[in-house]
Amino acid sequence: MIPFNQPAVTGQELSYLEEAIKNRKLCGDGYFTEKCQDWIKNRTGAEQVLLTPSCTHALEMCAVLMELVPGDEVILPSYTFSSTANAFALRGARLVFVDIDPATMNMDARAVEQAITEQTKGIIVVHYAGVACEMAPLMELAKAHSLFVIEDAAQGVMSHYREQPLGAIGHLGCYSFHETKNITSGEGGALLINDPKLVERAEIIREKGTNRRRFIQGYVDKYSWVDIGSSFLPSELNAAFLYAQLEHIEVIQNKRLSLWSQYYEGLQKVQEKGCIERPVVPPHCSHNAHMFYIKTKDYQERSQLIAYLKDRGIAATFHYIPLHSSDAGRQLGRFHGVDRYTTKESERLLRLPLYYDLQPEEVDYIVQHIHCFYS
Ligand SMILES: *Cc1c(COP(=O)(O)O)cnc(C)c1O
């Protein structure tokens, strides 16, 4: 069986874990946490980077930093993972879902513009499959209406929009290091703070509402409880594992990009016959091969193809059930405008196996069976 996903292991993880254990410092903000944060800061140019236990936690920190009050609205795509919505719903915000651009499956900037009201506090963008949203018009809209831009860049580590790293464009950006993502620590994430005004409060929120970080840095002579907050920092063990992955990121990325291209080229003929569609990457976006998907004719054909591939030992999968049609989404928000693409496109999108240890021969095998299915 070719699994759908397998986390990458690059070889240095165990020795860094041993080193963390020998350091006798296992809680957060130790040597490896600092190493990871500096690495991400240098690569992205973010003002500050804080590791978090997950991307979900980083998004929750964003919602606290936005100082949302009940009645405030945030605009987000319906085609996303529940965490994108939960973080803001937890702070009492109303969710305003908008439609996507079918080419990239990313939120449509024109739909966002139409959804802005007096209550709108922020735009939550999701860079689906590591391909950037159209950030220039979104940032302009945000500026004109004084809105926060939060990037859910869970899938966007190492991707760019017009040379800018994803996660480093909006006021705040969130990364995921879950084992289903390109780079992993099992569970993990990071908050990228691009607006300098938000740095100090972010550090406090992450440290249970205390100014402990300022104390450690020598800015204050004692630390105390100064704001609301939670425990938004991961253990050194996760950071040690993550640092090994960051150090090998080029190896992981080159492998994934090459497998992605192999799928893309291998499936060209099936697309030319009009049977499927392959992903679209706009010319001004560089992607990270987070995902390879195809679009079938419709829901029924997709179900048949999943079963066909499963019978041949290939685990292909789909997601997301649009949030606005789920139980929680109906209660906590509304869809603004017409759902022209979200439901229709989500029903025909199929994800193929793509992970570090996947072999080129296995990609050939999968491509071959998709050809067979359509002939
Ligand atoms: C994976 C993912 C998340 C959640 O990441 P965790 O690190 O598991 O919390 C959030 N948003 C999107 C778009 C994701 O793909």
JSON list of N, CA, C and O in Angstrom, two decimals, residues 71-104:
[
{"chain": "A", "resi": 71, "resn": "GLY", "atom": "N", "xyz": [-19.37, 40.43, 18.32]},
{"chain": "A", "resi": 71, "resn": "GLY", "atom": "CA", "xyz": [-19.99, 41.29, 17.31]},
{"chain": "A", "resi": 71, "resn": "GLY", "atom": "C", "xyz": [-19.01, 41.65, 16.20]},
{"chain": "A", "resi": 71, "resn": "GLY", "atom": "O", "xyz": [-19.44, 41.98, 15.09]},
{"chain": "A", "resi": 72, "resn": "ASP", "atom": "N", "xyz": [-17.72, 41.58, 16.50]},
{"chain": "A", "resi": 72, "resn": "ASP", "atom": "CA", "xyz": [-16.73, 41.81, 15.45]},
{"chain": "A", "resi": 72, "resn": "ASP", "atom": "C", "xyz": [-16.83, 40.70, 14.40]},
{"chain": "A", "resi": 72, "resn": "ASP", "atom": "O", "xyz": [-17.21, 39.58, 14.72]},
{"chain": "A", "resi": 73, "resn": "GLU", "atom": "N", "xyz": [-16.44, 41.02, 13.19]},
{"chain": "A", "resi": 73, "resn": "GLU", "atom": "CA", "xyz": [-16.47, 40.02, 12.12]},
{"chain": "A", "resi": 73, "resn": "GLU", "atom": "C", "xyz": [-15.07, 39.80, 11.54]},
{"chain": "A", "resi": 73, "resn": "GLU", "atom": "O", "xyz": [-14.28, 40.73, 11.48]},
{"chain": "A", "resi": 74, "resn": "VAL", "atom": "N", "xyz": [-14.83, 38.56, 11.16]},
{"chain": "A", "resi": 74, "resn": "VAL", "atom": "CA", "xyz": [-13.62, 38.28, 10.38]},
{"chain": "A", "resi": 74, "resn": "VAL", "atom": "C", "xyz": [-14.05, 37.61, 9.07]},
{"chain": "A", "resi": 74, "resn": "VAL", "atom": "O", "xyz": [-15.03, 36.85, 9.04]},
{"chain": "A", "resi": 75, "resn": "ILE", "atom": "N", "xyz": [-13.32, 37.92, 8.01]},
{"chain": "A", "resi": 75, "resn": "ILE", "atom": "CA", "xyz": [-13.64, 37.35, 6.70]},
{"chain": "A", "resi": 75, "resn": "ILE", "atom": "C", "xyz": [-12.63, 36.26, 6.39]},
{"chain": "A", "resi": 75, "resn": "ILE", "atom": "O", "xyz": [-11.41, 36.48, 6.56]},
{"chain": "A", "resi": 76, "resn": "LEU", "atom": "N", "xyz": [-13.12, 35.10, 6.00]},
{"chain": "A", "resi": 76, "resn": "LEU", "atom": "CA", "xyz": [-12.24, 33.97, 5.72]},
{"chain": "A", "resi": 76, "resn": "LEU", "atom": "C", "xyz": [-12.84, 33.08, 4.64]},
{"chain": "A", "resi": 76, "resn": "LEU", "atom": "O", "xyz": [-14.04, 33.18, 4.37]},
{"chain": "A", "resi": 77, "resn": "PRO", "atom": "N", "xyz": [-12.03, 32.24, 4.02]},
{"chain": "A", "resi": 77, "resn": "PRO", "atom": "CA", "xyz": [-12.62, 31.32, 3.04]},
{"chain": "A", "resi": 77, "resn": "PRO", "atom": "C", "xyz": [-13.40, 30.22, 3.76]},
{"chain": "A", "resi": 77, "resn": "PRO", "atom": "O", "xyz": [-13.08, 29.89, 4.91]},
{"chain": "A", "resi": 78, "resn": "SER", "atom": "N", "xyz": [-14.40, 29.69, 3.09]},
{"chain": "A", "resi": 78, "resn": "SER", "atom": "CA", "xyz": [-15.14, 28.55, 3.65]},
{"chain": "A", "resi": 78, "resn": "SER", "atom": "C", "xyz": [-14.37, 27.26, 3.38]},
{"chain": "A", "resi": 78, "resn": "SER", "atom": "O", "xyz": [-14.47, 26.29, 4.12]},
{"chain": "A", "resi": 79, "resn": "TYR", "atom": "N", "xyz": [-13.58, 27.32, 2.31]},
{"chain": "A", "resi": 79, "resn": "TYR", "atom": "CA", "xyz": [-12.78, 26.14, 1.92]},
{"chain": "A", "resi": 79, "resn": "TYR", "atom": "C", "xyz": [-11.47, 26.16, 2.70]},
{"chain": "A", "resi": 79, "resn": "TYR", "atom": "O", "xyz": [-10.44, 26.66, 2.23]},
{"chain": "A", "resi": 80, "resn": "THR", "atom": "N", "xyz": [-11.50, 25.66, 3.95]},
{"chain": "A", "resi": 80, "resn": "THR", "atom": "CA", "xyz": [-10.30, 25.60, 4.78]},
{"chain": "A", "resi": 80, "resn": "THR", "atom": "C", "xyz": [-10.53, 24.63, 5.93]},
{"chain": "A", "resi": 80, "resn": "THR", "atom": "O", "xyz": [-11.60, 24.04, 6.07]},
{"chain": "A", "resi": 81, "resn": "PHE", "atom": "N", "xyz": [-9.50, 24.49, 6.75]},
{"chain": "A", "resi": 81, "resn": "PHE", "atom": "CA", "xyz": [-9.53, 23.61, 7.92]},
{"chain": "A", "resi": 81, "resn": "PHE", "atom": "C", "xyz": [-10.24, 24.33, 9.07]},
{"chain": "A", "resi": 81, "resn": "PHE", "atom": "O", "xyz": [-10.20, 25.57, 9.14]},
{"chain": "A", "resi": 82, "resn": "SER", "atom": "N", "xyz": [-10.84, 23.58, 9.97]},
{"chain": "A", "resi": 82, "resn": "SER", "atom": "CA", "xyz": [-11.63, 24.19, 11.06]},
{"chain": "A", "resi": 82, "resn": "SER", "atom": "C", "xyz": [-10.83, 25.17, 11.91]},
{"chain": "A", "resi": 82, "resn": "SER", "atom": "O", "xyz": [-11.39, 26.15, 12.42]},
{"chain": "A", "resi": 83, "resn": "SER", "atom": "N", "xyz": [-9.53, 24.94, 12.07]},
{"chain": "A", "resi": 83, "resn": "SER", "atom": "CA", "xyz": [-8.73, 25.81, 12.95]},
{"chain": "A", "resi": 83, "resn": "SER", "atom": "C", "xyz": [-8.74, 27.27, 12.48]},
{"chain": "A", "resi": 83, "resn": "SER", "atom": "O", "xyz": [-8.69, 28.18, 13.31]},
{"chain": "A", "resi": 84, "resn": "THR", "atom": "N", "xyz": [-8.79, 27.49, 11.17]},
{"chain": "A", "resi": 84, "resn": "THR", "atom": "CA", "xyz": [-8.80, 28.84, 10.64]},
{"chain": "A", "resi": 84, "resn": "THR", "atom": "C", "xyz": [-9.98, 29.62, 11.21]},
{"chain": "A", "resi": 84, "resn": "THR", "atom": "O", "xyz": [-9.89, 30.82, 11.46]},
{"chain": "A", "resi": 85, "resn": "ALA", "atom": "N", "xyz": [-11.08, 28.92, 11.41]},
{"chain": "A", "resi": 85, "resn": "ALA", "atom": "CA", "xyz": [-12.31, 29.55, 11.91]},
{"chain": "A", "resi": 85, "resn": "ALA", "atom": "C", "xyz": [-12.39, 29.53, 13.43]},
{"chain": "A", "resi": 85, "resn": "ALA", "atom": "O", "xyz": [-12.71, 30.53, 14.08]},
{"chain": "A", "resi": 86, "resn": "ASN", "atom": "N", "xyz": [-12.08, 28.38, 14.03]},
{"chain": "A", "resi": 86, "resn": "ASN", "atom": "CA", "xyz": [-12.19, 28.20, 15.48]},
{"chain": "A", "resi": 86, "resn": "ASN", "atom": "C", "xyz": [-11.50, 29.28, 16.28]},
{"chain": "A", "resi": 86, "resn": "ASN", "atom": "O", "xyz": [-12.03, 29.78, 17.26]},
{"chain": "A", "resi": 87, "resn": "ALA", "atom": "N", "xyz": [-10.28, 29.60, 15.88]},
{"chain": "A", "resi": 87, "resn": "ALA", "atom": "CA", "xyz": [-9.45, 30.52, 16.65]},
{"chain": "A", "resi": 87, "resn": "ALA", "atom": "C", "xyz": [-10.20, 31.83, 16.89]},
{"chain": "A", "resi": 87, "resn": "ALA", "atom": "O", "xyz": [-10.14, 32.40, 17.98]},
{"chain": "A", "resi": 88, "resn": "PHE", "atom": "N", "xyz": [-10.93, 32.30, 15.89]},
{"chain": "A", "resi": 88, "resn": "PHE", "atom": "CA", "xyz": [-11.60, 33.59, 15.97]},
{"chain": "A", "resi": 88, "resn": "PHE", "atom": "C", "xyz": [-12.98, 33.45, 16.61]},
{"chain": "A", "resi": 88, "resn": "PHE", "atom": "O", "xyz": [-13.41, 34.32, 17.36]},
{"chain": "A", "resi": 89, "resn": "ALA", "atom": "N", "xyz": [-13.64, 32.32, 16.34]},
{"chain": "A", "resi": 89, "resn": "ALA", "atom": "CA", "xyz": [-14.93, 32.05, 16.98]},
{"chain": "A", "resi": 89, "resn": "ALA", "atom": "C", "xyz": [-14.75, 31.95, 18.50]},
{"chain": "A", "resi": 89, "resn": "ALA", "atom": "O", "xyz": [-15.60, 32.40, 19.27]},
{"chain": "A", "resi": 90, "resn": "LEU", "atom": "N", "xyz": [-13.62, 31.39, 18.94]},
{"chain": "A", "resi": 90, "resn": "LEU", "atom": "CA", "xyz": [-13.34, 31.27, 20.37]},
{"chain": "A", "resi": 90, "resn": "LEU", "atom": "C", "xyz": [-13.29, 32.63, 21.06]},
{"chain": "A", "resi": 90, "resn": "LEU", "atom": "O", "xyz": [-13.54, 32.73, 22.26]},
{"chain": "A", "resi": 91, "resn": "ARG", "atom": "N", "xyz": [-12.95, 33.68, 20.33]},
{"chain": "A", "resi": 91, "resn": "ARG", "atom": "CA", "xyz": [-12.88, 35.03, 20.90]},
{"chain": "A", "resi": 91, "resn": "ARG", "atom": "C", "xyz": [-14.19, 35.79, 20.65]},
{"chain": "A", "resi": 91, "resn": "ARG", "atom": "O", "xyz": [-14.25, 36.99, 20.84]},
{"chain": "A", "resi": 92, "resn": "GLY", "atom": "N", "xyz": [-15.20, 35.09, 20.15]},
{"chain": "A", "resi": 92, "resn": "GLY", "atom": "CA", "xyz": [-16.53, 35.71, 20.01]},
{"chain": "A", "resi": 92, "resn": "GLY", "atom": "C", "xyz": [-16.80, 36.37, 18.68]},
{"chain": "A", "resi": 92, "resn": "GLY", "atom": "O", "xyz": [-17.84, 37.01, 18.50]},
{"chain": "A", "resi": 93, "resn": "ALA", "atom": "N", "xyz": [-15.88, 36.25, 17.73]},
{"chain": "A", "resi": 93, "resn": "ALA", "atom": "CA", "xyz": [-16.10, 36.90, 16.43]},
{"chain": "A", "resi": 93, "resn": "ALA", "atom": "C", "xyz": [-17.10, 36.12, 15.59]},
{"chain": "A", "resi": 93, "resn": "ALA", "atom": "O", "xyz": [-17.22, 34.90, 15.71]},
{"chain": "A", "resi": 94, "resn": "ARG", "atom": "N", "xyz": [-17.84, 36.85, 14.73]},
{"chain": "A", "resi": 94, "resn": "ARG", "atom": "CA", "xyz": [-18.71, 36.23, 13.73]},
{"chain": "A", "resi": 94, "resn": "ARG", "atom": "C", "xyz": [-17.86, 35.90, 12.51]},
{"chain": "A", "resi": 94, "resn": "ARG", "atom": "O", "xyz": [-17.01, 36.69, 12.10]},
{"chain": "A", "resi": 95, "resn": "LEU", "atom": "N", "xyz": [-18.12, 34.75, 11.94]},
{"chain": "A", "resi": 95, "resn": "LEU", "atom": "CA", "xyz": [-17.34, 34.31, 10.78]},
{"chain": "A", "resi": 95, "resn": "LEU", "atom": "C", "xyz": [-18.08, 34.67, 9.51]},
{"chain": "A", "resi": 95, "resn": "LEU", "atom": "O", "xyz": [-19.26, 34.33, 9.36]},
{"chain": "A", "resi": 96, "resn": "VAL", "atom": "N", "xyz": [-17.41, 35.35, 8.63]},
{"chain": "A", "resi": 96, "resn": "VAL", "atom": "CA", "xyz": [-18.02, 35.70, 7.33]},
{"chain": "A", "resi": 96, "resn": "VAL", "atom": "C", "xyz": [-17.23, 34.96, 6.25]},
{"chain": "A", "resi": 96, "resn": "VAL", "atom": "O", "xyz": [-16.08, 35.31, 5.96]},
{"chain": "A", "resi": 97, "resn": "PHE", "atom": "N", "xyz": [-17.86, 33.92, 5.73]},
{"chain": "A", "resi": 97, "resn": "PHE", "atom": "CA", "xyz": [-17.18, 33.08, 4.74]},
{"chain": "A", "resi": 97, "resn": "PHE", "atom": "C", "xyz": [-17.37, 33.65, 3.35]},
{"chain": "A", "resi": 97, "resn": "PHE", "atom": "O", "xyz": [-18.46, 34.13, 3.01]},
{"chain": "A", "resi": 98, "resn": "VAL", "atom": "N", "xyz": [-16.31, 33.59, 2.54]},
{"chain": "A", "resi": 98, "resn": "VAL", "atom": "CA", "xyz": [-16.43, 34.05, 1.15]},
{"chain": "A", "resi": 98, "resn": "VAL", "atom": "C", "xyz": [-15.96, 32.97, 0.18]},
{"chain": "A", "resi": 98, "resn": "VAL", "atom": "O", "xyz": [-15.30, 31.99, 0.59]},
{"chain": "A", "resi": 99, "resn": "ASP", "atom": "N", "xyz": [-16.28, 33.18, -1.06]},
{"chain": "A", "resi": 99, "resn": "ASP", "atom": "CA", "xyz": [-16.01, 32.19, -2.10]},
{"chain": "A", "resi": 99, "resn": "ASP", "atom": "C", "xyz": [-14.54, 32.21, -2.51]},
{"chain": "A", "resi": 99, "resn": "ASP", "atom": "O", "xyz": [-13.79, 33.13, -2.18]},
{"chain": "A", "resi": 100, "resn": "ILE", "atom": "N", "xyz": [-14.15, 31.17, -3.24]},
{"chain": "A", "resi": 100, "resn": "ILE", "atom": "CA", "xyz": [-12.77, 31.04, -3.69]},
{"chain": "A", "resi": 100, "resn": "ILE", "atom": "C", "xyz": [-12.66, 31.28, -5.20]},
{"chain": "A", "resi": 100, "resn": "ILE", "atom": "O", "xyz": [-13.65, 31.25, -5.92]},
{"chain": "A", "resi": 101, "resn": "ASP", "atom": "N", "xyz": [-11.42, 31.47, -5.61]},
{"chain": "A", "resi": 101, "resn": "ASP", "atom": "CA", "xyz": [-11.08, 31.49, -7.03]},
{"chain": "A", "resi": 101, "resn": "ASP", "atom": "C", "xyz": [-10.85, 30.02, -7.41]},
{"chain": "A", "resi": 101, "resn": "ASP", "atom": "O", "xyz": [-9.98, 29.37, -6.83]},
{"chain": "A", "resi": 102, "resn": "PRO", "atom": "N", "xyz": [-11.60, 29.48, -8.37]},
{"chain": "A", "resi": 102, "resn": "PRO", "atom": "CA", "xyz": [-11.48, 28.05, -8.65]},
{"chain": "A", "resi": 102, "resn": "PRO", "atom": "C", "xyz": [-10.10, 27.65, -9.17]},
{"chain": "A", "resi": 102, "resn": "PRO", "atom": "O", "xyz": [-9.71, 26.48, -9.05]},
{"chain": "A", "resi": 103, "resn": "ALA", "atom": "N", "xyz": [-9.36, 28.59, -9.72]},
{"chain": "A", "resi": 103, "resn": "ALA", "atom": "CA", "xyz": [-8.04, 28.24, -10.27]},
{"chain": "A", "resi": 103, "resn": "ALA", "atom": "C", "xyz": [-7.09, 27.81, -9.16]},
{"chain": "A", "resi": 103, "resn": "ALA", "atom": "O", "xyz": [-6.39, 26.80, -9.30]},
{"chain": "A", "resi": 104, "resn": "THR", "atom": "N", "xyz": [-7.05, 28.55, -8.06]},
{"chain": "A", "resi": 104, "resn": "THR", "atom": "CA", "xyz": [-6.09, 28.26, -6.98]},
{"chain": "A", "resi": 104, "resn": "THR", "atom": "C", "xyz": [-6.74, 27.71, -5.72]},
{"chain": "A", "resi": 104, "resn": "THR", "atom": "O", "xyz": [-6.03, 27.28, -4.81]}
]
